[in-house]
Coordinates of C-alpha atoms in Angstrom, one line a residue:
M1 CA 19.4 7.4 -7.3
R2 CA 22.3 9.7 -6.6
E3 CA 23.8 11.6 -9.5
A4 CA 27.6 11.9 -9.2
I5 CA 28.8 15.5 -9.6
E6 CA 32.4 16.6 -9.2
T7 CA 32.5 19.5 -6.9
N8 CA 34.4 21.0 -4.0
S9 CA 32.8 20.5 -0.6
A10 CA 30.9 23.6 0.3
S11 CA 32.5 23.6 3.7
S12 CA 35.9 24.1 2.0
L13 CA 34.7 27.3 0.3
S14 CA 35.3 30.8 1.6
P15 CA 32.4 32.9 2.7
S16 CA 32.6 35.0 -0.6
Q17 CA 32.9 32.0 -2.9
P18 CA 30.0 31.3 -5.3
P19 CA 28.2 27.9 -5.6
P20 CA 30.2 25.0 -7.1
Q21 CA 30.4 25.7 -10.8
A22 CA 29.8 22.2 -12.1
L23 CA 26.7 21.8 -10.0
L24 CA 25.4 25.3 -10.9
E25 CA 25.8 24.5 -14.6
R26 CA 24.0 21.2 -14.2
L27 CA 21.1 23.0 -12.5
K28 CA 20.9 25.6 -15.3
D29 CA 20.5 22.7 -17.8
Y30 CA 17.2 21.9 -16.1
G31 CA 16.1 25.4 -15.1
Q32 CA 16.6 24.8 -11.4
E33 CA 19.4 27.2 -10.6
D34 CA 17.0 29.2 -8.3
V35 CA 17.9 26.8 -5.5
F36 CA 21.0 28.9 -5.0
T37 CA 19.2 32.3 -4.8
L38 CA 20.0 32.8 -1.1
W39 CA 23.5 31.3 -1.3
D40 CA 25.2 34.5 -0.1
E41 CA 23.1 34.5 3.1
L42 CA 23.9 30.9 4.1
S43 CA 26.5 29.8 6.6
L44 CA 29.2 27.4 5.5
E45 CA 27.4 24.5 7.2
E46 CA 24.1 25.4 5.4
R47 CA 25.9 25.7 2.1
D48 CA 27.4 22.2 2.7
F49 CA 23.9 20.9 3.5
L50 CA 22.4 22.4 0.3
V51 CA 25.1 21.1 -2.0
R52 CA 24.7 17.6 -0.6
D53 CA 20.9 17.9 -0.8
I54 CA 21.2 18.8 -4.5
E55 CA 23.9 16.2 -5.3
N56 CA 21.6 13.5 -4.0
L57 CA 18.9 14.4 -6.5
D58 CA 18.8 12.5 -9.8
L59 CA 18.3 15.6 -11.9
P60 CA 17.7 14.1 -15.3
R61 CA 15.1 11.7 -13.9
L62 CA 13.3 14.4 -11.9
D63 CA 13.3 16.7 -14.9
R64 CA 11.7 14.0 -17.0
I65 CA 9.1 13.3 -14.3
I66 CA 8.2 17.0 -13.9
R67 CA 7.9 17.7 -17.6
C68 CA 5.9 14.5 -18.4
S69 CA 3.6 15.0 -15.4
L70 CA 2.8 18.7 -16.1
H71 CA 2.3 17.9 -19.8
S72 CA -0.1 15.0 -19.1
Q73 CA -2.2 17.1 -16.8
G74 CA -3.8 19.0 -19.8
L75 CA -4.3 15.9 -22.0
P76 CA -7.8 14.5 -22.6
V77 CA -8.6 11.3 -20.7
A78 CA -10.2 8.4 -22.5
A79 CA -13.9 7.9 -21.5
I80 CA -14.5 5.2 -18.9
E81 CA -16.8 2.2 -19.1
P82 CA -18.0 -0.2 -16.4
V83 CA -16.0 -3.3 -15.7
P84 CA -17.3 -6.2 -17.8
E85 CA -19.2 -8.6 -15.6
G86 CA -17.0 -11.5 -16.7
S87 CA -13.9 -9.8 -15.3
V88 CA -15.2 -10.3 -11.7
S89 CA -15.5 -13.4 -9.6
T90 CA -18.6 -12.5 -7.7
L91 CA -19.7 -14.1 -4.4
E92 CA -22.9 -15.5 -5.9
E93 CA -21.2 -17.4 -8.7
R94 CA -18.5 -18.9 -6.5
T95 CA -19.1 -22.5 -5.5
M96 CA -17.8 -24.4 -2.5
E97 CA -15.9 -26.6 -4.9
D98 CA -14.2 -23.5 -6.4
K99 CA -13.2 -22.2 -3.0
E100 CA -11.8 -25.5 -1.8
R101 CA -9.9 -26.0 -5.0
W102 CA -8.4 -22.5 -4.8
W103 CA -7.6 -22.9 -1.1
K104 CA -5.6 -26.1 -1.8
M105 CA -3.9 -24.6 -4.8
G106 CA -2.9 -21.6 -2.8
L107 CA -1.5 -23.6 0.1
K108 CA 0.5 -25.8 -2.3
A109 CA 2.1 -22.7 -3.9
I110 CA 2.9 -21.3 -0.4
S111 CA 4.4 -24.5 0.8
N112 CA 6.6 -24.5 -2.3
G113 CA 7.8 -21.0 -1.5
K114 CA 6.2 -19.3 -4.4
L115 CA 4.4 -16.4 -2.5
A116 CA 5.9 -13.2 -1.0
V117 CA 3.9 -10.6 0.9
L118 CA 4.5 -6.9 0.2
L119 CA 3.3 -4.4 2.9
L120 CA 2.8 -0.7 2.1
S121 CA 3.7 0.8 5.5
G122 CA 5.2 4.3 4.8
G123 CA 2.6 6.3 6.7
Q124 CA 2.5 7.6 10.3
G125 CA -0.6 7.5 12.4
T126 CA -0.9 11.3 12.3
R127 CA -4.7 11.3 11.7
L128 CA -5.0 8.8 14.5
G129 CA -3.2 11.2 16.9
S130 CA 0.1 9.3 16.8
S131 CA 3.5 10.0 15.3
D132 CA 4.4 6.3 15.3
P133 CA 4.2 4.2 12.2
K134 CA 0.6 3.4 11.6
G135 CA 1.3 -0.4 11.9
C136 CA 2.2 0.1 15.5
F137 CA -1.3 1.3 16.3
N138 CA -3.4 -0.7 18.8
I139 CA -7.1 -0.4 17.8
G140 CA -8.3 -1.5 21.2
L141 CA -8.8 -5.3 20.8
P142 CA -8.9 -7.4 24.0
S143 CA -5.4 -8.7 23.2
G144 CA -4.0 -5.2 22.7
K145 CA -2.2 -6.3 19.6
S146 CA -1.0 -3.8 17.0
L147 CA -1.8 -4.0 13.3
F148 CA 1.7 -5.2 12.7
Q149 CA 1.3 -8.1 15.2
L150 CA -2.1 -9.1 13.7
Q151 CA -0.6 -9.3 10.3
A152 CA 2.5 -11.2 11.4
E153 CA 0.4 -13.8 13.2
R154 CA -1.8 -14.3 10.2
I155 CA 1.4 -15.1 8.2
L156 CA 2.4 -17.5 10.9
C157 CA -1.0 -19.2 10.7
V158 CA -0.9 -19.5 6.9
Q159 CA 2.6 -21.0 7.1
R160 CA 1.3 -23.6 9.6
L161 CA -1.7 -24.4 7.4
A162 CA 0.5 -24.8 4.3
A163 CA 3.0 -27.0 6.1
Q164 CA 0.2 -29.2 7.3
A165 CA -1.2 -29.5 3.8
A166 CA 2.2 -30.3 2.5
S167 CA 2.8 -33.0 5.0
E168 CA -0.3 -34.7 3.8
G169 CA 0.8 -34.5 0.2
S170 CA 4.1 -34.4 -1.5
G171 CA 6.0 -32.4 1.1
G172 CA 7.4 -28.9 0.9
T173 CA 8.3 -26.2 3.4
A174 CA 6.2 -23.2 4.2
S175 CA 8.0 -19.9 4.7
I176 CA 6.5 -16.6 3.4
H177 CA 8.9 -13.8 2.9
W178 CA 7.6 -10.4 4.1
Y179 CA 8.8 -7.3 2.4
I180 CA 7.9 -4.1 4.3
M181 CA 8.0 -0.7 2.6
T182 CA 8.7 2.1 5.1
S183 CA 9.3 5.8 4.5
P184 CA 12.1 8.1 5.8
F185 CA 9.6 9.0 8.5
T186 CA 8.8 5.5 9.7
D187 CA 11.8 3.3 8.8
E188 CA 13.9 3.5 12.0
A189 CA 10.8 3.2 14.3
T190 CA 9.4 0.3 12.3
R191 CA 12.7 -1.7 12.5
K192 CA 13.0 -1.1 16.2
Y193 CA 9.4 -2.1 16.8
F194 CA 9.9 -5.4 15.1
E195 CA 13.2 -6.0 16.9
S196 CA 11.7 -5.2 20.3
H197 CA 8.8 -7.6 19.7
K198 CA 11.2 -10.4 18.3
F199 CA 9.4 -10.2 14.9
F200 CA 6.2 -11.5 16.5
G201 CA 7.4 -15.1 16.2
L202 CA 8.6 -14.9 12.6
D203 CA 12.3 -15.5 11.7
S204 CA 14.0 -12.2 11.4
D205 CA 15.6 -13.3 8.1
Q206 CA 12.2 -13.7 6.5
V207 CA 11.4 -10.0 6.9
T208 CA 13.0 -7.4 4.6
F209 CA 12.6 -3.6 5.2
F210 CA 13.1 -1.1 2.5
Q211 CA 12.2 2.6 2.1
Q212 CA 10.0 4.4 -0.4
G213 CA 11.5 7.5 -2.0
T214 CA 10.8 11.2 -1.7
I215 CA 10.5 13.6 -4.5
P216 CA 10.8 17.4 -4.6
S217 CA 7.6 19.5 -4.5
V218 CA 7.4 22.0 -7.4
S219 CA 5.8 25.3 -8.3
K220 CA 3.1 25.5 -11.0
D221 CA 5.9 26.1 -13.6
G222 CA 7.9 23.1 -12.4
R223 CA 10.6 24.7 -10.3
F224 CA 11.7 23.1 -7.0
I225 CA 10.2 24.7 -4.0
M226 CA 12.7 25.6 -1.2
E227 CA 11.5 24.5 2.3
T228 CA 14.3 26.5 3.8
P229 CA 17.1 28.6 2.1
Y230 CA 19.3 25.5 2.1
K231 CA 16.8 22.6 1.8
V232 CA 14.5 21.5 -1.1
A233 CA 10.9 20.8 -0.1
K234 CA 10.3 17.0 -0.5
S235 CA 7.4 14.6 0.2
P236 CA 7.0 10.8 -0.1
D237 CA 6.3 9.6 -3.7
G238 CA 3.0 7.9 -2.8
N239 CA 2.3 4.2 -2.2
G240 CA 3.0 3.7 -5.9
G241 CA 6.6 4.6 -5.0
V242 CA 6.9 0.9 -4.1
Y243 CA 7.6 0.1 -7.8
T244 CA 10.6 2.5 -8.0
A245 CA 11.8 1.4 -4.6
L246 CA 11.6 -2.3 -5.6
K247 CA 13.6 -1.6 -8.7
Y248 CA 16.4 0.5 -7.1
S249 CA 16.7 -1.7 -4.0
K250 CA 17.1 -4.7 -6.3
L251 CA 14.4 -6.6 -4.4
L252 CA 12.8 -7.9 -7.5
E253 CA 16.0 -9.8 -8.1
D254 CA 16.0 -10.9 -4.5
M255 CA 12.5 -12.3 -5.0
A256 CA 13.6 -14.2 -8.1
T257 CA 16.5 -15.7 -6.3
R258 CA 14.2 -17.0 -3.6
G259 CA 12.0 -18.7 -6.2
I260 CA 9.0 -16.3 -5.6
K261 CA 6.5 -16.1 -8.5
Y262 CA 3.5 -14.3 -6.8
V263 CA 3.4 -11.2 -4.7
D264 CA 0.5 -10.3 -2.4
C265 CA 0.4 -6.5 -1.8
Y266 CA -1.7 -4.6 0.7
G267 CA -1.8 -1.5 2.9
V268 CA -1.1 -1.6 6.6
D269 CA -4.3 0.2 7.8
N270 CA -6.7 -2.7 7.4
A271 CA -7.4 -4.6 10.6
L272 CA -9.2 -7.5 8.7
V273 CA -6.7 -8.0 5.9
R274 CA -6.2 -11.6 5.0
V275 CA -2.5 -11.6 4.5
A276 CA -1.3 -14.3 2.1
D277 CA -4.8 -15.5 1.5
P278 CA -4.6 -19.0 0.0
T279 CA -8.0 -18.8 -1.7
F280 CA -7.1 -15.5 -3.4
L281 CA -3.7 -16.9 -4.5
G282 CA -5.3 -20.1 -5.8
Y283 CA -7.9 -18.0 -7.8
F284 CA -5.1 -15.9 -9.2
I285 CA -3.1 -18.9 -10.3
D286 CA -6.2 -20.5 -11.7
K287 CA -7.1 -17.4 -13.8
G288 CA -3.5 -17.1 -15.1
A289 CA -3.7 -13.3 -14.8
A290 CA -0.8 -10.9 -14.5
S291 CA -2.5 -8.9 -11.8
A292 CA -5.6 -9.2 -9.5
A293 CA -7.4 -7.2 -6.9
K294 CA -9.9 -7.9 -4.2
V295 CA -13.0 -5.6 -4.6
V296 CA -16.0 -4.9 -2.4
R297 CA -19.3 -3.5 -3.7
K298 CA -19.6 0.2 -3.2
A299 CA -21.9 0.9 -0.3
Y300 CA -23.6 4.0 -1.8
P301 CA -23.0 6.4 -4.8
Q302 CA -21.1 9.1 -2.8
E303 CA -18.8 6.7 -0.9
K304 CA -15.3 8.0 -0.9
V305 CA -13.6 5.1 -2.5
G306 CA -11.9 4.6 -5.9
V307 CA -13.6 2.2 -8.3
F308 CA -12.3 -0.1 -11.0
V309 CA -13.3 1.0 -14.5
R310 CA -12.4 0.1 -18.1
R311 CA -10.5 3.1 -19.7
G312 CA -11.7 3.5 -23.3
K313 CA -13.5 1.1 -25.5
G314 CA -12.1 -2.4 -24.8
G315 CA -9.3 -0.7 -22.9
P316 CA -7.5 -1.9 -19.7
L317 CA -8.9 -2.0 -16.2
T318 CA -7.8 0.8 -14.0
V319 CA -8.9 2.7 -10.9
V320 CA -10.6 6.1 -10.9
E321 CA -10.6 8.0 -7.7
Y322 CA -14.0 9.1 -6.2
S323 CA -13.0 12.8 -6.7
E324 CA -12.6 12.2 -10.4
L325 CA -15.9 10.3 -11.0
D326 CA -18.7 12.5 -12.3
Q327 CA -21.7 12.4 -9.9
S328 CA -24.1 11.3 -12.7
L329 CA -21.8 8.3 -13.4
A330 CA -21.3 7.6 -9.7
S331 CA -25.1 7.3 -9.3
A332 CA -25.8 5.4 -12.6
I333 CA -27.6 2.0 -12.2
N334 CA -27.1 -1.1 -14.2
Q335 CA -30.6 -2.0 -15.2
Q336 CA -29.9 -5.7 -15.6
T337 CA -28.1 -6.2 -12.2
G338 CA -29.7 -3.4 -10.2
R339 CA -26.2 -2.5 -9.0
L340 CA -24.3 0.7 -9.5
R341 CA -22.7 0.7 -12.9
F342 CA -19.4 1.6 -11.3
C343 CA -19.7 -0.5 -8.2
W344 CA -16.4 -2.3 -7.7
S345 CA -14.4 -0.5 -5.0
N346 CA -10.6 -0.7 -4.8
V347 CA -9.5 -1.5 -1.2
C348 CA -5.7 -2.0 -1.8
L349 CA -5.7 -5.8 -1.7
H350 CA -3.7 -6.8 -4.8
M351 CA -1.8 -9.8 -6.3
F352 CA 0.9 -9.6 -9.0
T353 CA 3.1 -12.0 -10.7
L354 CA 6.8 -11.3 -10.3
D355 CA 7.1 -11.2 -14.1
F356 CA 4.5 -8.5 -14.3
L357 CA 6.2 -6.4 -11.5
N358 CA 9.4 -6.5 -13.5
Q359 CA 7.6 -5.2 -16.6
V360 CA 5.6 -2.5 -14.8
V361 CA 8.5 -0.9 -12.9
N362 CA 10.3 -0.4 -16.2
A363 CA 7.1 0.9 -17.9
L364 CA 6.3 3.4 -15.2
E365 CA 9.9 4.6 -15.1
K366 CA 9.8 5.1 -18.9
D367 CA 6.5 7.0 -18.9
S368 CA 7.5 9.1 -15.9
I369 CA 3.9 10.3 -15.3
Y370 CA 3.1 11.1 -11.7
H371 CA -0.2 12.4 -10.2
L372 CA -0.1 16.1 -9.3
A373 CA -1.6 17.0 -5.9
E374 CA -2.1 20.7 -5.6
K375 CA -1.2 21.7 -2.0
K376 CA -0.1 24.6 0.1
I377 CA 3.5 23.7 0.6
P378 CA 5.7 25.2 3.5
S379 CA 8.4 27.2 2.0
I380 CA 10.8 30.2 2.5
H381 CA 7.9 32.4 1.3
G382 CA 5.3 30.9 3.7
F383 CA 2.8 28.5 2.4
T384 CA 3.3 28.3 -1.4
S385 CA 0.8 26.9 -3.9
G386 CA 2.4 24.1 -5.7
Y387 CA 2.4 20.4 -6.5
K388 CA 3.3 17.3 -4.6
L389 CA 4.1 14.5 -7.1
E390 CA 3.1 10.9 -6.3
Q391 CA 2.3 7.6 -7.8
F392 CA -0.4 5.2 -6.6
I393 CA -0.3 1.4 -6.3
F394 CA -3.1 1.1 -8.8
D395 CA -1.1 2.9 -11.5
A396 CA 0.2 -0.6 -12.4
F397 CA -3.1 -2.0 -13.6
P398 CA -3.3 -0.2 -17.1
Y399 CA -0.1 -2.0 -18.0
A400 CA -1.4 -5.5 -17.2
P401 CA -2.3 -7.7 -20.1
S402 CA -5.0 -9.2 -17.8
T403 CA -6.5 -8.2 -14.5
A404 CA -8.8 -10.4 -12.5
L405 CA -11.2 -8.9 -9.8
F406 CA -12.2 -11.0 -6.8
E407 CA -15.2 -9.9 -4.8
V408 CA -15.0 -10.1 -1.0
L409 CA -17.3 -9.1 1.8
R410 CA -16.2 -5.9 3.5
E411 CA -17.4 -7.1 6.9
E412 CA -15.0 -10.0 6.5
E413 CA -11.9 -8.4 4.9
F414 CA -12.0 -4.6 5.1
A415 CA -11.8 -2.7 8.4
P416 CA -9.9 0.5 7.5
V417 CA -8.1 2.4 10.3
K418 CA -7.7 6.0 8.9
N419 CA -9.4 8.5 11.2
A420 CA -9.3 9.2 14.9
N421 CA -12.1 8.0 17.1
G422 CA -14.9 10.5 17.0
S423 CA -14.8 10.7 13.3
N424 CA -17.8 9.4 11.3
F425 CA -16.0 6.4 9.6
D426 CA -12.9 4.3 9.4
T427 CA -11.9 4.7 13.0
P428 CA -10.1 2.3 15.4
D429 CA -13.4 1.8 17.1
S430 CA -15.2 0.9 13.9
A431 CA -12.4 -1.5 12.9
R432 CA -12.3 -3.1 16.3
L433 CA -16.1 -3.8 16.2
L434 CA -15.8 -5.3 12.7
V435 CA -13.1 -7.7 14.0
L436 CA -15.0 -8.6 17.2
R437 CA -18.3 -9.2 15.3
L438 CA -16.7 -11.4 12.6
H439 CA -14.9 -13.5 15.2
A440 CA -18.0 -13.8 17.3
R441 CA -19.7 -15.4 14.3
W442 CA -16.8 -17.8 13.9
V443 CA -17.1 -18.9 17.5
V444 CA -20.9 -19.5 17.3
A445 CA -20.5 -21.4 14.0
A446 CA -17.9 -23.6 15.8
G447 CA -20.4 -24.4 18.6
G448 CA -19.4 -21.9 21.2
F449 CA -21.6 -19.6 23.2
L450 CA -21.3 -15.9 24.2
T451 CA -22.4 -14.0 27.2
H452 CA -22.1 -10.2 27.3
S453 CA -22.9 -7.4 29.7
V454 CA -23.3 -4.8 26.8
P455 CA -25.4 -5.4 23.7
L456 CA -23.7 -7.9 21.4
Y457 CA -23.8 -5.6 18.4
A458 CA -21.4 -3.3 20.4
T459 CA -18.9 -6.1 21.4
G460 CA -17.8 -9.6 20.5
V461 CA -14.8 -11.8 20.9
E462 CA -11.3 -11.8 19.4
V463 CA -9.9 -15.0 17.9
S464 CA -6.1 -15.0 17.9
P465 CA -4.7 -15.3 14.4
V466 CA -2.4 -18.0 15.8
C467 CA -5.5 -20.2 16.3
S468 CA -7.5 -19.6 13.2
Y469 CA -7.1 -17.8 9.8
V470 CA -10.7 -17.7 8.5
G471 CA -12.6 -19.5 11.3
E472 CA -11.2 -22.9 10.6
N473 CA -10.1 -25.4 13.3
L474 CA -12.1 -23.8 16.1
E475 CA -14.4 -26.6 17.1
A476 CA -11.9 -28.2 19.5
I477 CA -11.5 -24.8 21.3
C478 CA -15.0 -23.6 21.2
R479 CA -17.6 -26.4 21.0
G480 CA -19.8 -26.4 24.1
R481 CA -17.8 -23.6 25.8
T482 CA -19.1 -20.2 26.9
F483 CA -17.0 -17.0 26.4
H484 CA -17.8 -13.6 28.0
A485 CA -17.4 -10.8 25.5
P486 CA -15.2 -9.0 25.0
C487 CA -12.2 -11.4 25.4
E488 CA -9.4 -13.0 23.4
I489 CA -9.6 -16.7 22.5
S490 CA -6.2 -18.3 22.0
F491 CA -4.6 -21.7 22.5

C-alpha cells in the first residue's frame, strides 16, 4: 500500500535543507505536515528514516479512514434486538442424522479441496509472560505440544479422515491449505518456528504466511502521533485487518486458483479449536449461507464476551462487545426460553464463502470505518491521549446476506488462552484442564479406564490429534486398557 512520491533521498540533503517539497505538499493536503515539526533537529539518517516512513503510508486511504472513523463515532447506532431463534442451530434441535449427514458433506468438500483454513495469529504472548508468538505457547499438556502443533495435527487428522471417506466413495484427495496471518511483531518468529518443527508433518507448500497491516495512531483531531521525532506511532490494525491483508496480498485470488470455496477462520488462542471441522462445514454448505459462526451460550450476564445481536428491526446479525451492551439488556431474560435474551457469545470460530470474502473486503475498504480505541500512546510528548484504529473479524457480518449460527459446547470447543496462570480465567492451566477432561471422557466412552494419584477433576489424559479428531476411532487403542492420568495417548 505504498504511495509513490518523487523526492530526493533525505540522506542526500544538506543539514540546512528543508523537507522534500513534494512530500511536504502532499502532507499539507491531508493536514499532516506536523510530522516534520522537528526536522531541523534530526540527523541525516533520522531524516532519511522519517521520509521513508512517510513514503510508505498510503495517505489518501489513511485520510479517508481517519475522517470516516471520527465522523461515525458521533452517529446514533440502530437499536439492537435478540437473534431470532430460527437463526441458530441449537444443540437440542440437532439430530444424530443431521450430524452424520453434515459430517459426510464436510468430509466430501474437504476431499475435493474446497476448504481452506485461515488462522489469526498476529499476537504475542505478552499477557502470558512471553514475547514469542502466542501460537508457540505450551499450555502444559503431557505432550508439551504448542498451540500451533495441536492445530496442525488436527488438520492432519481431518485430511486423513477425508481421504478415507473419499476412498470409500468416488475418490478425491484431501489437502487443506492453511493461511496464517502474522503481524510485524510475530512474522519472522512464526516462520522460523514452523521451519524448525518441519511444519508439524504438513507439507510446507500447503502453508502460506502473510502479515496484517499497521496503521498510524492519531490524536483526537485526527493528526498522526509521533512516537519519536522521526517515526510515526503505529499499531496493528486489529484481527479484522485480515480482510485488507487478504486483498492486498492477493490471497483471495490464490484461493480461487486452488479451487477453494469455503474458508474456516479462527483465532490462535483456543486450545480446543476444531480446525476444519467437517460437521460445521457440512452445516454451512447445507444452510447455503454466506457466513456462519459457532456460538456458545453466555455463562452469566456479566461475562466479558461479545454477543450476536440483530442491528435494527429486521436488520443484519452482528456482534456487540460486552462493554457496549447496557447492563439491563445484558441481564434481560427471554420468558419463553428462560435464557438470556442476548445469550449467543461470539468465540471467533467463523466460516465464510470465498465469494462473500471478495465482497466484504471491498465493502469494508469502501466504507473505511474503523473502531477507535482511546489509549495513552507513547509519543515525543510522553504518553499522549489518542486513538488506535482497528477493525475486528466480526465487522464482516453486517455485510452478509445471510449468517447462520451454530451452537457448540464450550467445554468441547472453547478453551481460551489469554491470561497468565494465577489470573481468574482463561489461563493456560484452565485450558489444559479443559483439554484433559474432554479427552478423559473420550477414553472412557471408548472403553478405557483411568487411574490417577490426584483428583480426576484436576487432571485427565491427552489424546493426540493424530489419533482422533472428536473422539472417533479410539476403541482399538483404549478398550480394556488402563491409563494413568496425566499422560498422552498416541499410536
